[in-house]
Amino acid sequence: MPELPEVESVRRGLEEHLPGARILTIGTLHPRAVSQKSKAPLDLLQGLRCESVKRRGKYLWLTFERDEHALIAHLGMSGQFRVFQGRKAMKEELHPHVRMTALFKDGRKEFRLDFLDQRTFGWMRIDEIDEESSVPKSILHVAPDPFEDHFDPHRVIERLKRSKSEIKRAILDQTILSGVGNIYADEALWRAKIHPERKASTLNDAQLRLLLSSIRAVMKRALDLGGTSFDHLYVNVNGESGYFATRLAVYGREGERCRRCGTAIRRITFTNRSSHLCPRCQRLR
Ligand SMILES: [Zn+2]
């Protein structure tokens, strides 16, 4: 499932093509492609010129010139944006997983943007931008992610200290900080030597600071390598996989040796999720 580094890789890819380009046509090929919360059908965007491609956590959105609407997209489990340009590529038949397709024109250049989604948990919707925060209104509850200028580690640490839940569940809570999913939560907890089931409120300031810097470091490293294509469901806008999967320390490495101490990595299940950890480096007590 795409997390912050994968979604940011997609955003950067879209940013190379979309700003300045006008939407000529846009249409959907699957009923789940557009969320029921959409303020309008996607063809409201026809004729608009894209201004920018933004992201908060795992949410992407496009803004448009002289228009207050945004097109928000969430990749879900397997959503992919793909850009096709050149007469030959654009004429090829659509992939069976295409849920949305749009034709853009930028000067004399035309290109096609497809949204593919095998598992159909991804979605798009039209929303309005909140003037004060410049964030779409429907995701105002989503907290800033660790890569944002607005990210305030002190505020996050205070929230974590007041949390009644386990630390892993707390860092997956998108109202505390956004962008972290199962893979990077496990990786960051291993780096910070914290057991995922430790109560957040039992950790001291130094441990929480180390955890936040570990989250940022592991996601930055993953972004530098184009993200994690662990389950082959993530690719960038050119259809290329990321390379971080080979660098994972614990996620998906059950039974393999801890890269720090050599102990076998364990997989445990809680709150319907798998957690991967080193039982020696990450003690519960
Ligand atoms: Zn270890």
Tab-separated table of C-alpha atoms and ligand atoms in Angstrom, residues 190 193 250 257-265 277-282, ligand 1:
chain	number	residue	atom	x	y	z
A	190	TRP	CA	12.971	-0.777	14.624
A	193	LYS	CA	14.380	0.368	19.133
A	250	VAL	CA	12.109	-5.677	9.333
A	257	ARG	CA	18.361	-11.868	10.737
A	258	CYS	CA	18.134	-8.445	12.362
A	259	ARG	CA	20.584	-6.160	10.544
A	260	ARG	CA	21.756	-4.846	13.935
A	261	CYS	CA	22.022	-7.855	16.261
A	262	GLY	CA	21.439	-10.979	14.147
A	263	THR	CA	18.333	-12.163	16.027
A	264	ALA	CA	15.526	-13.609	13.869
A	265	ILE	CA	12.874	-11.010	12.947
A	277	LEU	CA	10.175	-6.445	14.876
A	278	CYS	CA	13.426	-7.622	16.378
A	279	PRO	CA	12.566	-9.215	19.746
A	280	ARG	CA	16.029	-8.360	21.092
A	281	CYS	CA	16.344	-4.720	19.915
A	282	GLN	CA	12.691	-3.865	20.612
B	1	ZN	ZN	18.030	-6.721	16.664
